[in-house]
Short mmCIF file of C-alpha atoms (C1' of nucleotides) in Angstrom, two decimals:
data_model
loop_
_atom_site.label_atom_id
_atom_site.label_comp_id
_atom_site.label_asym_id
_atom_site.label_seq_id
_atom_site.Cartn_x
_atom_site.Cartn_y
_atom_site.Cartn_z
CA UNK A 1246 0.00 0.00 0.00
CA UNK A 1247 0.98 3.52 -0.81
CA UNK A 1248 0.02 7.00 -1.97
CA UNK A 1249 -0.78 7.00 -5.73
CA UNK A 1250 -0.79 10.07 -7.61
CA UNK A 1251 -4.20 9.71 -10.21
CA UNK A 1252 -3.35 13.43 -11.54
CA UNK A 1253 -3.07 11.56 -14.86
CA UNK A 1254 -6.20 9.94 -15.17
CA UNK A 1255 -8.03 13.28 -13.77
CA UNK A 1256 -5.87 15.02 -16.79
CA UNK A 1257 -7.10 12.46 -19.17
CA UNK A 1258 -11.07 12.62 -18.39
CA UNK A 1259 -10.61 16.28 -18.40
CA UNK A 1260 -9.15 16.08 -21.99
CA UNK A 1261 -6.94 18.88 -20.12
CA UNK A 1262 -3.26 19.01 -21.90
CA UNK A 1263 -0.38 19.13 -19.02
CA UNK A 1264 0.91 22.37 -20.43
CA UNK A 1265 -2.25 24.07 -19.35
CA UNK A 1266 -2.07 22.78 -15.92
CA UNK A 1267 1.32 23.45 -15.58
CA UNK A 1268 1.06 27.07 -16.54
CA UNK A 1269 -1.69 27.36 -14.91
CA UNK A 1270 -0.58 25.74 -11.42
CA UNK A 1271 2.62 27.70 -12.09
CA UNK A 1272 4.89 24.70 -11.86
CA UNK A 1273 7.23 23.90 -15.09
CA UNK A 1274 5.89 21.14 -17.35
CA UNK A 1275 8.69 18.84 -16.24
CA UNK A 1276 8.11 19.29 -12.89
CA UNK A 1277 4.11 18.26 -13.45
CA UNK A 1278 5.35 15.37 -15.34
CA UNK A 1279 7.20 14.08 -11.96
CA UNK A 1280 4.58 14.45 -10.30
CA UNK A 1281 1.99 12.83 -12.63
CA UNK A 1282 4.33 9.90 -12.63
CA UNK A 1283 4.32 9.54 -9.34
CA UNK A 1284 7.87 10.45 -8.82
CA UNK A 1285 7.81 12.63 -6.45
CA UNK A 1286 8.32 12.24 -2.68
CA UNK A 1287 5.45 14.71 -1.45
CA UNK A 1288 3.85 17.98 -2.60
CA UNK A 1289 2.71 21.08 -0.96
CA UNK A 1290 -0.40 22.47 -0.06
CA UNK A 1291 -0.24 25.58 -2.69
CA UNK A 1292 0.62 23.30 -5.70
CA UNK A 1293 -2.16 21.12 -4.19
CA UNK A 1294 -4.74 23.46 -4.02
CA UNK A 1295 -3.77 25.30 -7.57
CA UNK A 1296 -4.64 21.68 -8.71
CA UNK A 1297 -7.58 21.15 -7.29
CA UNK A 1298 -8.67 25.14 -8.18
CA UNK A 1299 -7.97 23.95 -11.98
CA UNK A 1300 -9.39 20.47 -12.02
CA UNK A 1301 -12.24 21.78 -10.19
CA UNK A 1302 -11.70 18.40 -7.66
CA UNK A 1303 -10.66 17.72 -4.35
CA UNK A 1304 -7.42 16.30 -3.03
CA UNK A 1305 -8.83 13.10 -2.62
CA UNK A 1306 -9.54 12.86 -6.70
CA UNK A 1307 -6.11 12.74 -7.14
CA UNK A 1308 -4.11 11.37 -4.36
CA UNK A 1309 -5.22 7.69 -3.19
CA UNK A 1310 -3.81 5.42 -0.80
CA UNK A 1311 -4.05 1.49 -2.36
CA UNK A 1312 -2.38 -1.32 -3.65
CA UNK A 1313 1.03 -0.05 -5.38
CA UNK A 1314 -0.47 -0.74 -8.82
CA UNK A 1315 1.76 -0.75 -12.30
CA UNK A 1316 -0.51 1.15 -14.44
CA UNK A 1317 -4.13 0.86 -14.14
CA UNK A 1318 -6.40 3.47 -14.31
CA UNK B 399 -9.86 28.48 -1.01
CA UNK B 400 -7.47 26.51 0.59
CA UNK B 401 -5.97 22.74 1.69
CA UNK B 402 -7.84 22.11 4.76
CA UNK B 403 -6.25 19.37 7.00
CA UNK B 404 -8.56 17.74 8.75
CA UNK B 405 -6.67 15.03 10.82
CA UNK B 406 -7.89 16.74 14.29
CA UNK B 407 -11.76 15.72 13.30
CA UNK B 408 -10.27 12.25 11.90
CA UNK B 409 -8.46 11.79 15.88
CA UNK B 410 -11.68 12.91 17.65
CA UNK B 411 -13.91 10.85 15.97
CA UNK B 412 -12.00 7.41 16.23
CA UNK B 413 -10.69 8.36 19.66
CA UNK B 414 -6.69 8.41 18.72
CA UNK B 415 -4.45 10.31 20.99
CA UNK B 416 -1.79 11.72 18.96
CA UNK B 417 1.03 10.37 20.81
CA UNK B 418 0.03 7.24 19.22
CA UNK B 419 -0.76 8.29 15.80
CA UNK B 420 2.69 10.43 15.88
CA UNK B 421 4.33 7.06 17.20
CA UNK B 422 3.15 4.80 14.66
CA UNK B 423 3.51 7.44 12.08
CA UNK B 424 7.80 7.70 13.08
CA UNK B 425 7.11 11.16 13.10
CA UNK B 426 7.56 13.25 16.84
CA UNK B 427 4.37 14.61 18.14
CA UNK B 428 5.33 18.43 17.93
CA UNK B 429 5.61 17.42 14.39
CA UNK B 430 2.18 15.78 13.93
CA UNK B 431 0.61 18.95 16.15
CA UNK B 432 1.83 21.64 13.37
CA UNK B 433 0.50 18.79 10.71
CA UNK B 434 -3.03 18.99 12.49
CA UNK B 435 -2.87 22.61 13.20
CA UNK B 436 -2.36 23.57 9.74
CA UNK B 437 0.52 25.03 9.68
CA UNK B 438 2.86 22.86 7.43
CA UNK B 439 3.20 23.77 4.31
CA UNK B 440 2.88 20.12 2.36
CA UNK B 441 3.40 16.63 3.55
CA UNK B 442 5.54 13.53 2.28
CA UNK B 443 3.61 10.92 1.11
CA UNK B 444 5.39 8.39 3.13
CA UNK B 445 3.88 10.62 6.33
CA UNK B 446 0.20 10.83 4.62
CA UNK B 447 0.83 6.74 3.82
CA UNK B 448 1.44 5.53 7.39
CA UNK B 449 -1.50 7.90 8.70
CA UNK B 450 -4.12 6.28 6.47
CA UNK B 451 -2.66 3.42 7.33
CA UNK B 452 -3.41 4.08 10.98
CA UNK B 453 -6.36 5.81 10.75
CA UNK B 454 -7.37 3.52 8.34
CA UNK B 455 -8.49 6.16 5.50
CA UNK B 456 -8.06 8.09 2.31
CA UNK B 457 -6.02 11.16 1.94
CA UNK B 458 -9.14 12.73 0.42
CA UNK B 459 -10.27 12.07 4.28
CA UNK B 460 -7.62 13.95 5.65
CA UNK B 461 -7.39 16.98 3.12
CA UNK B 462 -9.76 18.95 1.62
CA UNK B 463 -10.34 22.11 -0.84
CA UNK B 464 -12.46 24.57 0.66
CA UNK B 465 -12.81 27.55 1.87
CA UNK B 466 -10.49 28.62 4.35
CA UNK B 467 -11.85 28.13 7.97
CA UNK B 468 -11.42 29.63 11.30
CA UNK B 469 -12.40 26.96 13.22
CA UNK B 470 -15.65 24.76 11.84
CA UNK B 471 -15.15 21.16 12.14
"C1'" DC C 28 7.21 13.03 -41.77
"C1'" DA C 29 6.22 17.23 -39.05
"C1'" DG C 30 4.75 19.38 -35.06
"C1'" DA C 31 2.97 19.07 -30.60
"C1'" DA C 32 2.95 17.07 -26.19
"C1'" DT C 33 5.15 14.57 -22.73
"C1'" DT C 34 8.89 12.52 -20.39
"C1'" DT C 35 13.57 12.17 -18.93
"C1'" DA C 36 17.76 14.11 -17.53
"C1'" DT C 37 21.06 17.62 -15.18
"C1'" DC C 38 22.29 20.91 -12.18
"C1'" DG C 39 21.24 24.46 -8.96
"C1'" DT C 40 18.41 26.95 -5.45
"C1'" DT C 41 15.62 27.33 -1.68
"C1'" DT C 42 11.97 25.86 0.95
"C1'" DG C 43 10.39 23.42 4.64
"C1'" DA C 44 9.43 18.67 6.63
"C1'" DC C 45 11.02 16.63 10.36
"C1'" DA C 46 14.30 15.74 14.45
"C1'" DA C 47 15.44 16.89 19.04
"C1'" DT C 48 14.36 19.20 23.00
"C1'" DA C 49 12.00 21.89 26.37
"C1'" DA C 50 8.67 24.89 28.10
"C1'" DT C 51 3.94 26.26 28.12
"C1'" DT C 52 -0.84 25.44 27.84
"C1'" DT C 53 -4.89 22.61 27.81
"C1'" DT C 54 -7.38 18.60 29.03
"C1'" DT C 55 -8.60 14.88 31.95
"C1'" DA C 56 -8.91 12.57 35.92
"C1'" DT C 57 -8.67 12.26 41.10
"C1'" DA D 370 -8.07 22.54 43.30
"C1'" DT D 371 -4.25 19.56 42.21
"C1'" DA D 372 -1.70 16.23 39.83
"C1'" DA D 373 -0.92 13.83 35.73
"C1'" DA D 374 -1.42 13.30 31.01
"C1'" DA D 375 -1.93 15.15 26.56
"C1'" DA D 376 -1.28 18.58 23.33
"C1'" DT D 377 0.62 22.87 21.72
"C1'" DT D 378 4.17 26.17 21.03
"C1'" DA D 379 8.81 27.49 20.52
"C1'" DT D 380 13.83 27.07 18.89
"C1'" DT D 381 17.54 25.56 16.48
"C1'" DG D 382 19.44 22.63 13.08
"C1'" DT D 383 19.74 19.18 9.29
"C1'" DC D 384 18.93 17.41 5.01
"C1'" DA D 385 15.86 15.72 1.68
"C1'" DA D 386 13.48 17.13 -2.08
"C1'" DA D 387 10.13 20.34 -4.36
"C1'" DC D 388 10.65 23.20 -7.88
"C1'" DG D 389 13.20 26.24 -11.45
"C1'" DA D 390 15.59 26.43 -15.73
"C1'" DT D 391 17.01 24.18 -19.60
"C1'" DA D 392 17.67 20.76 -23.10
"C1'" DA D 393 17.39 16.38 -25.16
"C1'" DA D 394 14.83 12.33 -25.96
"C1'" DT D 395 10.61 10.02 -26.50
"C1'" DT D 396 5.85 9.47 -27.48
"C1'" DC D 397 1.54 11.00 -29.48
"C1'" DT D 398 -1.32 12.81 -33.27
"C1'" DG D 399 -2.58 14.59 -37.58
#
DNA sequence: CAGAATTTATCGTTTGACAATAATTTTTAT
DNA sequence: ATAAAAATTATTGTCAAACGATAAATTCTG
């Protein structure tokens, strides 16, 4: 079990490109990339919340704790 | 609009004293006070992981979007 | 293929999570 | 009220890592 990071599959139903996000969140593309992958360690609050403000969703859209899973949706 | 933390109300409801939590958690409980209070500015999903773990919950439990509170529960 | 979008890779900066500790305050019995 | 327990606040310090900036590589998509 650990904390999965479903920012990619909230992108994806959006039909909302990364770029967008990331300019949006104010975060460079790369850096949204990490953290789509999962790849990062942790995230604040601000970058959390400029998110959610985008998505329109809450934190608990994208961040789950379950199975470590290889790539399902 | 803000990241609310809500792991006071998740503590009072199940009847956790923080010592424990923060034990379990490997995190000191002047740590996990500033966590509940508020006033930490993001959080390591390995922390988040171990207190859903305990708590048994989902971060969308713990943290929420809305509008920045004084005090509500 | 061409162009766009995304990911990966480096290196550097700076924030801040968390430790360790102690004192203060609040809560909960007795 | 008083003692004990629990929780909060306060300080100082460390170090991991979020994020920036940039560029190259890879993966869509038309």
């Amino acid at each position: 079990m650990a904390i999965r990071v479903r920012l990619n599959v909230m992108l994806a139903e959006r039909n909302v490109k990364s770029k967008d996000l990331a300019e949006y969140v104010g975060i460079t593309e790369a850096n949204l990339s990490l953290l789509k992958q999962g790849k990062v360690k942790g995230v604040r609050f601000d970058t959390l919340e400029r998110i959610c403000q985008f998505l329109n969703c809450q934190p608990g859209d994208l961040l789950r704790y379950e199975e470590d899973a290889a790539d399902q949706g």
